[in-house]
């Protein structure tokens, strides 16, 4: 029999709980729970749990080391656990719904300790429950790893976590399990990803997807056994009407279904069944499940929003969204940083919009790109509508400006912002990684109008400002939260599954960080 890490850990905890201690000379023995906290079994505090133990110990100390979740030895008609303890365990059992590992919260070991029923075992059970409830709350509401642990370009602000406050709140709740699950993100994106995870797991339980065979590209008008296979593959993935799933001719039904598949996977919707489409067909459902779990982890890093208006950018999908009270009111394509100038992931607050903006050329671009050209051509600045000012180079407002006509500012250490662009042809590309790190927005004028309308701005007023040719700064009366993330698997309100390539390699780095942090439970 293969002994896993968790099997060995369970055996160790049970042995400790059942051991008969040697007689001591202490006249006043410590309460059982105090004894567990003073000398916790090694297995109880390993793999990231040791940092939470002091918080748990403080709450027990304040409660005179009375048990929180247990009442005594079990019998044929009663449980060793209180109703509150049972609710807590039920909540821990729901970890997989959120893409978390059930084994990380020792649920099997908790069940076994309850059956042992000795005083020491119940004390260990009580502390184990509290410790893993706190850990579950942190993993669920804050994330398993810190953003910077997986990628230096992750710049989400650290949110403080106080384990003792969490445990006190959960313990005082009428339903501790519900209180624990309430730490999960309430964002629509998180909810859609949970639905995606459940759907993919149901597909996996039915045997997954059929593998696509290789061969030459297929096009409209072709007829072959591979076209018949393609129809079945598209039907399996719910991209074609089941009534059109048979036949060996590549007709309009197949073309339209293939376009739907291509769009869902971030491919060029050209109706050609070639290498890229076959590659995406052959990504196993197990890998898609991992993508979703990574997306859920990234969404856990984001601070909660209280409704209202916000901007969201999914770098992996090259899309930007304006969200009003959880409803998408604007959506557009974006261009993001190249693989050598990756756009970072972070949150900030948009405070103003510049109409007819200057482009203050970053020092690195000036040094590496503009100054070498200027040395060869002294007229370079004038020809490109640039000027020197206070030792720096900036580009004047106008149609030629690299920022286009609109700049959406949320001042940050990365010097990253949203802006318009004169290079609008790039929005027709499928993978749009062309910038130095800033985020170019298609339809920036429409976004500006939607954002300024609450302040009385109309299209005519914006047009008048544009016509001046000079920079106009409009401060936002209500600053807007901006959330820049990276999710390669997602579902929207239309309930359609979407997948994207890991263009920045961030899924791989996050997987490595999770595997390291959680002692192997994420080695998938």
Short mmCIF file of C-alpha atoms in Angstrom, two decimals:
data_model
loop_
_atom_site.label_atom_id
_atom_site.label_comp_id
_atom_site.label_asym_id
_atom_site.label_seq_id
_atom_site.Cartn_x
_atom_site.Cartn_y
_atom_site.Cartn_z
CA UNK A 1 0.00 0.00 0.00
CA UNK A 2 1.34 3.44 -0.91
CA UNK A 3 1.59 5.68 2.15
CA UNK A 4 0.81 9.29 1.31
CA UNK A 5 1.89 12.34 3.24
CA UNK A 6 -1.60 12.72 4.69
CA UNK A 7 -1.87 9.02 5.64
CA UNK A 8 1.33 9.31 7.64
CA UNK A 9 0.21 12.56 9.20
CA UNK A 10 -3.09 11.00 10.24
CA UNK A 11 -1.35 8.01 11.82
CA UNK A 12 0.94 10.33 13.76
CA UNK A 13 -1.88 12.49 15.10
CA UNK A 14 -3.92 9.47 16.19
CA UNK A 15 -0.91 7.91 17.91
CA UNK A 16 -0.31 11.12 19.84
CA UNK A 17 -3.98 11.39 20.78
CA UNK A 18 -4.17 7.79 22.05
CA UNK A 19 -0.85 7.69 23.89
CA UNK A 20 -1.00 7.33 27.67
CA UNK A 21 1.25 9.97 29.22
CA UNK A 22 3.79 8.95 31.86
CA UNK A 23 2.99 9.99 35.44
CA UNK A 24 4.25 13.44 36.35
CA UNK A 25 4.77 15.32 39.61
CA UNK A 26 2.49 18.19 38.53
CA UNK A 27 -0.17 18.86 41.13
CA UNK A 28 -2.32 20.91 38.76
CA UNK A 29 -2.33 19.37 35.28
CA UNK A 30 -3.07 21.67 32.36
CA UNK A 31 -6.48 21.46 30.70
CA UNK A 32 -6.26 19.06 27.73
CA UNK A 33 -6.62 21.82 25.16
CA UNK A 34 -3.92 23.89 26.87
CA UNK A 35 -1.63 20.86 26.74
CA UNK A 36 -2.19 20.47 23.01
CA UNK A 37 -1.43 24.15 22.43
CA UNK A 38 1.69 24.08 24.64
CA UNK A 39 3.20 21.08 22.88
CA UNK A 40 1.34 20.64 19.59
CA UNK A 41 2.07 17.47 17.60
CA UNK A 42 4.51 18.16 14.79
CA UNK A 43 2.00 17.15 12.15
CA UNK A 44 -0.54 19.67 13.38
CA UNK A 45 1.61 22.70 12.68
CA UNK A 46 3.56 21.75 9.56
CA UNK A 47 2.95 22.89 5.96
CA UNK A 48 2.05 26.49 6.70
CA UNK A 49 -0.13 26.00 9.78
CA UNK A 50 2.45 26.98 12.41
CA UNK A 51 2.04 30.69 11.66
CA UNK A 52 -1.66 30.49 12.59
CA UNK A 53 -1.27 28.63 15.89
CA UNK A 54 -0.55 31.70 18.08
CA UNK A 55 -3.80 33.33 16.93
CA UNK A 56 -5.76 30.18 17.74
CA UNK A 57 -4.03 29.86 21.11
CA UNK A 58 -5.01 33.42 22.09
CA UNK A 59 -8.70 32.70 21.50
CA UNK A 60 -8.58 29.50 23.56
CA UNK A 61 -6.70 31.29 26.34
CA UNK A 62 -9.39 33.96 26.48
CA UNK A 63 -11.98 31.18 26.69
CA UNK A 64 -10.23 29.47 29.63
CA UNK A 65 -9.23 26.60 27.33
CA UNK A 66 -12.79 25.32 27.12
CA UNK A 67 -13.61 23.32 23.98
CA UNK A 68 -15.33 25.16 21.12
CA UNK A 69 -16.57 22.29 18.98
CA UNK A 70 -16.63 19.07 21.07
CA UNK A 71 -18.78 17.86 23.97
CA UNK A 72 -17.44 14.45 25.02
CA UNK A 73 -16.88 10.92 23.89
CA UNK A 74 -19.20 9.73 21.12
CA UNK A 75 -21.78 7.02 21.69
CA UNK A 76 -24.15 4.99 19.57
CA UNK A 77 -26.69 7.82 19.78
CA UNK A 78 -24.55 10.96 20.10
CA UNK A 79 -21.62 12.65 18.41
CA UNK A 80 -18.48 13.93 20.06
CA UNK A 81 -18.98 17.13 18.12
CA UNK A 82 -21.41 19.95 18.83
CA UNK A 83 -23.86 21.05 16.10
CA UNK A 84 -21.61 24.07 15.57
CA UNK A 85 -18.62 21.76 15.07
CA UNK A 86 -20.57 19.68 12.57
CA UNK A 87 -21.49 22.85 10.64
CA UNK A 88 -17.83 23.82 10.59
CA UNK A 89 -16.77 20.45 9.18
CA UNK A 90 -19.51 20.64 6.53
CA UNK A 91 -18.05 23.97 5.43
CA UNK A 92 -14.54 22.49 5.21
CA UNK A 93 -15.92 19.70 3.03
CA UNK A 94 -16.90 22.32 0.48
CA UNK A 95 -13.28 23.34 -0.16
CA UNK A 96 -13.21 21.62 -3.60
CA UNK A 97 -16.08 23.85 -4.81
CA UNK A 98 -13.63 26.74 -4.52
CA UNK A 99 -10.73 24.92 -6.17
CA UNK A 100 -9.05 24.19 -2.83
CA UNK A 101 -7.62 20.85 -1.73
CA UNK A 102 -9.77 19.00 0.79
CA UNK A 103 -6.69 17.28 2.22
CA UNK A 104 -5.24 20.66 3.22
CA UNK A 105 -7.91 20.95 5.92
CA UNK A 106 -7.42 17.43 7.37
CA UNK A 107 -11.09 16.53 7.05
CA UNK A 108 -10.44 12.74 7.03
CA UNK A 109 -8.26 13.08 10.12
CA UNK A 110 -10.93 15.16 11.86
CA UNK A 111 -13.46 12.36 11.30
CA UNK A 112 -11.05 9.76 12.68
CA UNK A 113 -10.13 11.74 15.80
CA UNK A 114 -13.81 12.00 16.61
CA UNK A 115 -14.16 8.22 16.50
CA UNK A 116 -11.21 7.71 18.86
CA UNK A 117 -13.10 9.68 21.50
CA UNK A 118 -10.47 9.89 24.27
CA UNK A 119 -10.02 13.11 26.20
CA UNK A 120 -6.70 13.78 24.50
CA UNK A 121 -8.12 12.93 21.08
CA UNK A 122 -11.07 15.31 21.56
CA UNK A 123 -8.77 18.10 22.73
CA UNK A 124 -6.63 17.57 19.64
CA UNK A 125 -9.77 17.43 17.53
CA UNK A 126 -11.02 20.75 18.90
CA UNK A 127 -7.72 22.53 18.26
CA UNK A 128 -7.41 20.90 14.84
CA UNK A 129 -10.85 22.15 13.86
CA UNK A 130 -10.10 25.69 14.99
CA UNK A 131 -6.71 25.77 13.31
CA UNK A 132 -8.02 24.49 10.00
CA UNK A 133 -11.05 26.74 10.10
CA UNK A 134 -8.70 29.71 10.34
CA UNK A 135 -6.50 28.34 7.59
CA UNK A 136 -9.52 27.71 5.38
CA UNK A 137 -10.76 31.26 5.94
CA UNK A 138 -7.37 32.67 4.96
CA UNK A 139 -7.02 30.49 1.87
CA UNK A 140 -10.59 31.21 0.82
CA UNK A 141 -10.69 34.95 1.41
CA UNK A 142 -7.08 36.05 0.96
CA UNK A 143 -5.47 33.33 -1.18
CA UNK A 144 -3.19 30.37 -0.56
CA UNK A 145 -0.04 32.23 -1.58
CA UNK A 146 0.91 35.88 -1.52
CA UNK A 147 0.78 37.39 -5.03
CA UNK A 148 4.48 38.28 -5.03
CA UNK A 149 5.38 34.66 -4.17
CA UNK A 150 4.36 33.58 -7.67
CA UNK A 151 5.46 36.54 -9.78
CA UNK A 152 7.40 39.70 -9.02
CA UNK A 153 5.09 41.60 -11.39
CA UNK A 154 2.13 40.91 -9.09
CA UNK A 155 1.67 44.09 -7.14
CA UNK A 156 -1.55 43.65 -5.23
CA UNK A 157 -1.47 45.41 -1.89
CA UNK A 158 -1.21 43.09 1.11
CA UNK A 159 -4.46 42.81 3.05
CA UNK A 160 -3.96 42.16 6.76
CA UNK A 161 -5.23 38.85 8.12
CA UNK A 162 -5.98 38.41 11.83
CA UNK A 163 -6.62 34.77 12.61
CA UNK A 164 -7.85 35.42 16.13
CA UNK A 165 -10.53 37.83 14.86
CA UNK A 166 -11.62 35.28 12.28
CA UNK A 167 -11.90 32.49 14.85
CA UNK A 168 -13.85 34.67 17.28
CA UNK A 169 -16.28 35.71 14.54
CA UNK A 170 -16.80 32.14 13.33
CA UNK A 171 -17.20 30.79 16.86
CA UNK A 172 -19.80 33.44 17.76
CA UNK A 173 -21.89 32.87 14.63
CA UNK A 174 -25.24 31.11 14.75
CA UNK A 175 -23.98 28.96 11.87
CA UNK A 176 -20.17 28.81 12.03
CA UNK A 177 -20.00 26.98 8.69
CA UNK A 178 -21.89 29.74 6.89
CA UNK A 179 -19.73 32.36 8.61
CA UNK A 180 -16.62 30.55 7.37
CA UNK A 181 -17.86 30.29 3.78
CA UNK A 182 -18.77 33.99 3.83
CA UNK A 183 -15.06 34.79 3.48
CA UNK A 184 -15.23 33.69 -0.18
CA UNK A 185 -15.24 36.40 -2.84
CA UNK A 186 -18.70 37.66 -3.77
CA UNK A 187 -17.62 39.02 -7.15
CA UNK A 188 -19.59 37.82 -10.20
CA UNK A 189 -16.33 36.68 -11.84
CA UNK A 190 -15.59 34.39 -8.90
CA UNK A 191 -19.09 32.96 -9.02
CA UNK A 192 -18.83 32.27 -12.74
CA UNK A 193 -15.48 30.53 -12.24
CA UNK A 194 -17.00 28.30 -9.57
CA UNK A 195 -19.71 27.34 -12.06
CA UNK A 196 -17.01 26.63 -14.63
CA UNK A 197 -15.16 24.39 -12.19
CA UNK A 198 -18.32 22.40 -11.40
CA UNK A 199 -19.11 21.96 -15.09
CA UNK A 200 -15.59 20.82 -15.98
CA UNK A 201 -15.53 18.34 -13.12
CA UNK A 202 -18.81 16.87 -14.33
CA UNK A 203 -17.28 16.50 -17.80
CA UNK A 204 -14.22 14.84 -16.27
CA UNK A 205 -16.43 12.45 -14.31
CA UNK A 206 -18.04 11.36 -17.59
CA UNK A 207 -14.67 10.52 -19.09
CA UNK A 208 -13.48 13.90 -20.40
CA UNK A 209 -13.22 14.92 -24.02
CA UNK A 210 -12.30 12.80 -27.04
CA UNK A 211 -8.83 13.42 -28.47
CA UNK A 212 -8.69 14.98 -31.94
CA UNK A 213 -6.66 13.25 -34.64
CA UNK A 214 -4.03 15.12 -36.64
CA UNK A 215 -3.95 15.78 -40.36
CA UNK A 216 -4.07 18.53 -42.94
CA UNK A 217 -6.20 21.63 -42.34
CA UNK A 218 -9.91 21.28 -43.07
CA UNK A 219 -11.97 23.95 -44.81
CA UNK A 220 -15.45 24.63 -46.09
CA UNK A 221 -16.35 22.14 -48.81
CA UNK A 222 -14.11 19.32 -47.55
CA UNK A 223 -15.60 15.87 -47.05
CA UNK A 224 -13.81 13.16 -45.05
CA UNK A 225 -13.85 10.96 -41.97
CA UNK A 226 -11.99 13.73 -40.10
CA UNK A 227 -14.87 16.11 -40.80
CA UNK A 228 -17.23 13.55 -39.27
CA UNK A 229 -14.86 13.40 -36.28
CA UNK A 230 -14.83 17.20 -36.09
CA UNK A 231 -18.62 17.28 -35.90
CA UNK A 232 -18.50 14.86 -32.97
CA UNK A 233 -15.79 16.86 -31.22
CA UNK A 234 -17.79 20.07 -31.59
CA UNK A 235 -20.91 18.34 -30.31
CA UNK A 236 -19.00 16.98 -27.32
CA UNK A 237 -17.93 20.52 -26.47
CA UNK A 238 -21.43 21.93 -27.04
CA UNK A 239 -20.39 24.10 -29.97
CA UNK A 240 -22.75 22.58 -32.56
CA UNK A 241 -26.45 21.78 -32.52
CA UNK A 242 -26.67 18.03 -31.68
CA UNK A 243 -28.99 17.63 -34.67
CA UNK A 244 -26.06 18.68 -36.88
CA UNK A 245 -23.48 16.41 -35.23
CA UNK A 246 -23.43 13.70 -37.89
CA UNK A 247 -22.17 13.74 -41.48
CA UNK A 248 -18.80 14.01 -43.18
CA UNK A 249 -19.19 17.29 -45.08
CA UNK A 250 -17.66 20.60 -43.91
CA UNK A 251 -20.71 22.81 -44.44
CA UNK A 252 -21.96 26.09 -42.99
CA UNK A 253 -23.12 24.38 -39.78
CA UNK A 254 -19.60 23.09 -39.14
CA UNK A 255 -18.05 26.45 -40.06
CA UNK A 256 -20.28 28.36 -37.65
CA UNK A 257 -19.67 25.85 -34.86
CA UNK A 258 -15.92 26.00 -35.45
CA UNK A 259 -15.98 29.79 -35.27
CA UNK A 260 -17.73 29.54 -31.90
CA UNK A 261 -15.04 27.10 -30.70
CA UNK A 262 -12.28 29.37 -32.01
CA UNK A 263 -13.70 32.42 -30.28
CA UNK A 264 -14.06 30.53 -26.99
CA UNK A 265 -10.39 29.59 -27.15
CA UNK A 266 -8.98 32.94 -28.22
CA UNK A 267 -8.17 31.77 -31.76
CA UNK A 268 -8.61 33.66 -35.01
CA UNK A 269 -12.20 32.86 -36.11
CA UNK A 270 -11.27 31.95 -39.70
CA UNK A 271 -13.37 28.73 -40.07
CA UNK A 272 -10.17 26.76 -40.81
CA UNK A 273 -9.66 23.64 -38.70
CA UNK A 274 -5.87 23.73 -38.46
CA UNK A 275 -3.05 23.12 -35.97
CA UNK A 276 -4.15 25.75 -33.46
CA UNK A 277 -7.69 24.39 -33.22
CA UNK A 278 -6.44 20.80 -32.92
CA UNK A 279 -4.02 21.89 -30.19
CA UNK A 280 -6.84 23.45 -28.17
CA UNK A 281 -9.09 20.43 -28.77
CA UNK A 282 -6.41 18.22 -27.25
CA UNK A 283 -5.94 20.11 -23.99
CA UNK A 284 -7.38 17.59 -21.48
CA UNK A 285 -10.19 18.61 -19.19
CA UNK A 286 -7.88 18.01 -16.20
CA UNK A 287 -5.65 20.82 -17.45
CA UNK A 288 -8.64 23.11 -17.95
CA UNK A 289 -9.64 22.41 -14.34
CA UNK A 290 -6.19 23.54 -13.19
CA UNK A 291 -6.58 26.77 -15.21
CA UNK A 292 -9.86 27.49 -13.43
CA UNK A 293 -8.36 26.79 -10.01
CA UNK A 294 -5.51 29.17 -10.75
CA UNK A 295 -8.03 31.81 -11.81
CA UNK A 296 -9.93 31.39 -8.55
CA UNK A 297 -6.70 31.84 -6.61
CA UNK A 298 -5.93 35.09 -8.42
CA UNK A 299 -9.41 36.44 -7.78
CA UNK A 300 -8.93 35.71 -4.07
CA UNK A 301 -6.07 38.20 -4.06
CA UNK A 302 -8.39 41.06 -4.99
CA UNK A 303 -9.84 43.27 -2.25
CA UNK A 304 -13.64 43.11 -2.01
CA UNK A 305 -15.72 45.78 -3.72
CA UNK A 306 -18.79 47.39 -2.21
CA UNK A 307 -20.70 47.75 -5.47
CA UNK A 308 -20.72 50.92 -7.53
CA UNK A 309 -18.51 51.45 -10.57
CA UNK A 310 -15.19 49.77 -11.32
CA UNK A 311 -12.81 48.96 -14.18
CA UNK A 312 -11.64 45.38 -14.70
CA UNK A 313 -8.94 44.18 -17.10
CA UNK A 314 -8.24 40.53 -17.89
CA UNK A 315 -4.79 40.58 -19.43
CA UNK A 316 -4.99 36.96 -20.60
CA UNK A 317 -8.16 37.77 -22.57
CA UNK A 318 -6.98 41.20 -23.82
CA UNK A 319 -10.27 42.76 -22.63
CA UNK A 320 -11.35 45.67 -20.48
CA UNK A 321 -14.70 46.03 -18.74
CA UNK A 322 -16.60 48.87 -17.14
CA UNK A 323 -18.71 47.36 -14.39
CA UNK A 324 -21.63 49.12 -12.69
CA UNK A 325 -23.05 47.39 -9.62
CA UNK A 326 -21.92 44.01 -10.91
CA UNK A 327 -23.25 44.57 -14.45
CA UNK A 328 -20.96 45.02 -17.46
CA UNK A 329 -21.84 48.29 -19.19
CA UNK A 330 -18.83 48.53 -21.53
CA UNK A 331 -16.46 45.93 -22.94
CA UNK A 332 -13.62 46.37 -25.39
CA UNK A 333 -10.46 44.84 -26.78
CA UNK A 334 -7.10 45.88 -25.38
CA UNK A 335 -3.45 45.76 -26.37
CA UNK A 336 -1.12 44.84 -23.50
CA UNK A 337 2.61 44.61 -22.88
CA UNK A 338 4.89 42.35 -24.87
CA UNK A 339 6.35 39.24 -23.21
CA UNK A 340 9.46 41.39 -22.59
CA UNK A 341 7.40 44.24 -21.10
CA UNK A 342 4.68 42.33 -19.28
CA UNK A 343 1.82 44.39 -17.94
CA UNK A 344 1.75 43.88 -14.16
CA UNK A 345 -1.23 42.71 -12.14
CA UNK A 346 -2.35 45.20 -9.50
CA UNK A 347 -5.22 47.25 -8.14
CA UNK A 348 -5.44 51.01 -7.92
CA UNK A 349 -7.90 53.89 -8.18
CA UNK A 350 -8.60 55.97 -11.30
CA UNK A 351 -8.71 59.65 -10.40
CA UNK A 352 -8.74 61.59 -13.68
CA UNK A 353 -9.06 61.44 -17.45
CA UNK A 354 -6.86 63.46 -19.81
CA UNK A 355 -8.38 64.57 -23.11
CA UNK A 356 -5.73 65.38 -25.75
CA UNK A 357 -2.98 64.05 -23.46
CA UNK A 358 0.71 64.68 -23.65
CA UNK A 359 2.81 61.53 -23.74
CA UNK A 360 5.61 61.89 -21.23
CA UNK A 361 8.09 59.44 -22.69
CA UNK A 362 9.40 57.03 -20.03
CA UNK A 363 13.11 57.35 -19.40
CA UNK A 364 13.80 53.78 -20.54
CA UNK A 365 12.07 54.33 -23.89
CA UNK A 366 13.82 57.66 -24.37
CA UNK A 367 17.22 56.14 -23.61
CA UNK A 368 16.85 52.89 -25.57
CA UNK A 369 14.72 53.94 -28.52
CA UNK A 370 14.44 57.69 -29.08
CA UNK A 371 17.89 59.07 -28.25
CA UNK A 372 19.71 56.65 -30.63
CA UNK A 373 17.39 57.81 -33.42
CA UNK A 374 17.89 61.44 -32.44
CA UNK A 375 21.67 61.06 -32.69
CA UNK A 376 21.27 59.83 -36.25
CA UNK A 377 18.57 62.37 -37.17
CA UNK A 378 18.51 65.73 -35.35
CA UNK A 379 15.00 66.39 -36.76
CA UNK A 380 13.52 63.25 -35.21
CA UNK A 381 11.78 65.07 -32.33
CA UNK A 382 10.22 67.74 -34.53
CA UNK A 383 9.05 65.22 -37.14
CA UNK A 384 7.36 63.16 -34.43
CA UNK A 385 5.76 66.15 -32.66
CA UNK A 386 8.02 65.82 -29.64
CA UNK A 387 9.79 68.33 -27.45
CA UNK A 388 12.22 68.48 -24.58
CA UNK A 389 10.88 69.85 -21.34
CA UNK A 390 12.69 69.92 -18.00
CA UNK A 391 15.22 67.42 -19.29
CA UNK A 392 12.54 64.95 -20.42
CA UNK A 393 10.94 64.21 -23.75
CA UNK A 394 7.20 64.47 -24.32
CA UNK A 395 4.94 64.14 -27.35
CA UNK A 396 2.45 66.89 -28.10
CA UNK A 397 -1.32 66.24 -28.19
CA UNK A 398 -2.80 65.27 -31.54
CA UNK A 399 -3.74 62.38 -33.81
CA UNK A 400 -0.06 61.37 -33.90
CA UNK A 401 0.22 61.03 -30.14
CA UNK A 402 1.04 57.50 -28.98
CA UNK A 403 -1.67 57.78 -26.33
CA UNK A 404 -4.30 58.81 -28.83
CA UNK A 405 -6.90 61.27 -27.60
CA UNK A 406 -7.68 59.87 -24.14
CA UNK A 407 -5.66 58.81 -21.12
CA UNK A 408 -7.27 57.18 -18.06
CA UNK A 409 -5.05 57.77 -15.06
CA UNK A 410 -4.66 55.83 -11.84
CA UNK A 411 -1.17 57.00 -10.75
CA UNK A 412 0.95 54.03 -9.70
CA UNK A 413 4.56 52.94 -9.27
CA UNK A 414 4.48 50.93 -12.52
CA UNK A 415 3.61 53.95 -14.70
CA UNK A 416 0.86 51.81 -16.27
CA UNK A 417 -2.47 53.27 -17.34
CA UNK A 418 -5.25 52.88 -19.92
CA UNK A 419 -5.18 54.98 -23.06
CA UNK A 420 -6.36 55.44 -26.61
CA UNK A 421 -4.02 54.74 -29.55
CA UNK A 422 -3.53 55.80 -33.16
CA UNK A 423 -2.51 52.20 -34.02
CA UNK A 424 -6.06 50.89 -34.16
CA UNK A 425 -5.27 48.11 -36.64
CA UNK A 426 -3.63 46.11 -33.85
CA UNK A 427 -7.03 45.50 -32.26
CA UNK A 428 -7.81 43.08 -35.09
CA UNK A 429 -4.97 40.78 -33.99
CA UNK A 430 -5.84 37.75 -31.86
CA UNK A 431 -2.99 37.90 -29.33
CA UNK A 432 -2.42 41.58 -28.71
CA UNK A 433 0.90 41.83 -26.86
CA UNK A 434 2.48 44.90 -28.49
CA UNK A 435 2.85 47.67 -25.89
CA UNK A 436 5.59 48.63 -23.45
CA UNK A 437 3.28 47.71 -20.57
CA UNK A 438 0.42 50.20 -20.72
CA UNK A 439 -3.06 49.08 -21.77
CA UNK A 440 -4.43 50.43 -25.04
CA UNK A 441 -8.22 50.48 -25.25
CA UNK A 442 -10.38 50.10 -28.34
CA UNK A 443 -13.26 52.56 -28.27
CA UNK A 444 -11.55 54.78 -25.71
CA UNK A 445 -13.80 57.70 -26.65
CA UNK A 446 -16.92 55.73 -25.77
CA UNK A 447 -15.38 54.67 -22.46
CA UNK A 448 -14.54 58.31 -21.67
CA UNK A 449 -18.12 59.37 -22.40
CA UNK A 450 -19.58 56.68 -20.12
CA UNK A 451 -17.22 57.62 -17.31
CA UNK A 452 -17.77 61.36 -17.59
CA UNK A 453 -21.53 61.31 -18.20
CA UNK A 454 -22.34 61.31 -14.44
CA UNK A 455 -20.46 64.63 -14.25
CA UNK A 456 -22.58 66.22 -16.95
CA UNK A 457 -20.31 65.60 -19.92
CA UNK A 458 -21.99 64.96 -23.27
CA UNK A 459 -20.50 63.85 -26.58
CA UNK A 460 -20.73 67.44 -27.81
CA UNK A 461 -18.77 68.68 -24.82
CA UNK A 462 -16.08 66.04 -25.34
CA UNK A 463 -15.90 66.94 -29.03
CA UNK A 464 -15.40 70.58 -28.11
CA UNK A 465 -12.56 69.67 -25.77
CA UNK A 466 -10.96 67.53 -28.48
CA UNK A 467 -11.22 70.36 -30.99
CA UNK A 468 -9.08 72.66 -28.82
CA UNK A 469 -6.05 70.45 -29.45
CA UNK A 470 -4.82 71.21 -25.95
CA UNK A 471 -4.74 68.91 -22.94
CA UNK A 472 -7.83 68.98 -20.74
CA UNK A 473 -7.71 67.27 -17.34
CA UNK A 474 -11.05 66.09 -15.92
CA UNK A 475 -10.88 64.97 -12.31
CA UNK A 476 -13.34 62.22 -11.43
CA UNK A 477 -15.76 63.29 -8.72
CA UNK A 478 -16.01 59.68 -7.63
CA UNK A 479 -12.67 57.81 -8.03
CA UNK A 480 -13.04 54.41 -9.67
CA UNK A 481 -11.35 51.18 -8.49
CA UNK A 482 -9.22 49.49 -11.16
CA UNK A 483 -8.47 45.75 -10.99
CA UNK A 484 -5.94 44.29 -13.40
CA UNK A 485 -5.78 40.50 -13.31
CA UNK A 486 -4.87 37.49 -15.45
CA UNK A 487 -7.33 34.61 -15.84
CA UNK A 488 -6.92 32.02 -18.60
CA UNK A 489 -10.23 30.19 -18.01
CA UNK A 490 -13.52 31.94 -17.36
CA UNK A 491 -17.28 31.99 -17.88
CA UNK A 492 -19.41 35.07 -18.39
CA UNK A 493 -23.11 35.83 -17.90
CA UNK A 494 -23.79 33.90 -21.12
CA UNK A 495 -22.61 30.68 -19.39
CA UNK A 496 -20.12 30.01 -22.20
CA UNK A 497 -16.76 28.49 -21.25
CA UNK A 498 -13.72 30.40 -22.48
CA UNK A 499 -10.04 29.48 -22.39
CA UNK A 500 -6.93 31.46 -23.28
CA UNK A 501 -3.27 30.69 -23.79
CA UNK A 502 -0.87 31.48 -20.98
CA UNK A 503 0.87 34.20 -23.00
CA UNK A 504 2.92 35.47 -20.04
CA UNK A 505 3.65 32.05 -18.49
CA UNK A 506 1.99 33.17 -15.27
CA UNK A 507 -0.06 30.03 -14.82
CA UNK A 508 3.12 27.99 -14.62
CA UNK A 509 4.76 30.25 -12.05
CA UNK A 510 1.63 30.27 -9.90
CA UNK A 511 1.42 26.47 -10.02
CA UNK A 512 5.02 26.25 -8.85
CA UNK A 513 4.36 28.68 -5.99
CA UNK A 514 1.29 26.73 -4.87
CA UNK A 515 3.16 23.43 -4.97
CA UNK A 516 5.95 24.89 -2.85
CA UNK A 517 3.65 26.55 -0.33
CA UNK A 518 1.31 23.65 0.18
CA UNK A 519 3.83 20.78 0.47
CA UNK A 520 2.88 18.97 -2.68
CA UNK A 521 -0.92 19.05 -2.70
CA UNK A 522 -0.80 21.27 -5.77
CA UNK A 523 1.74 19.20 -7.72
CA UNK A 524 -0.65 18.50 -10.59
#
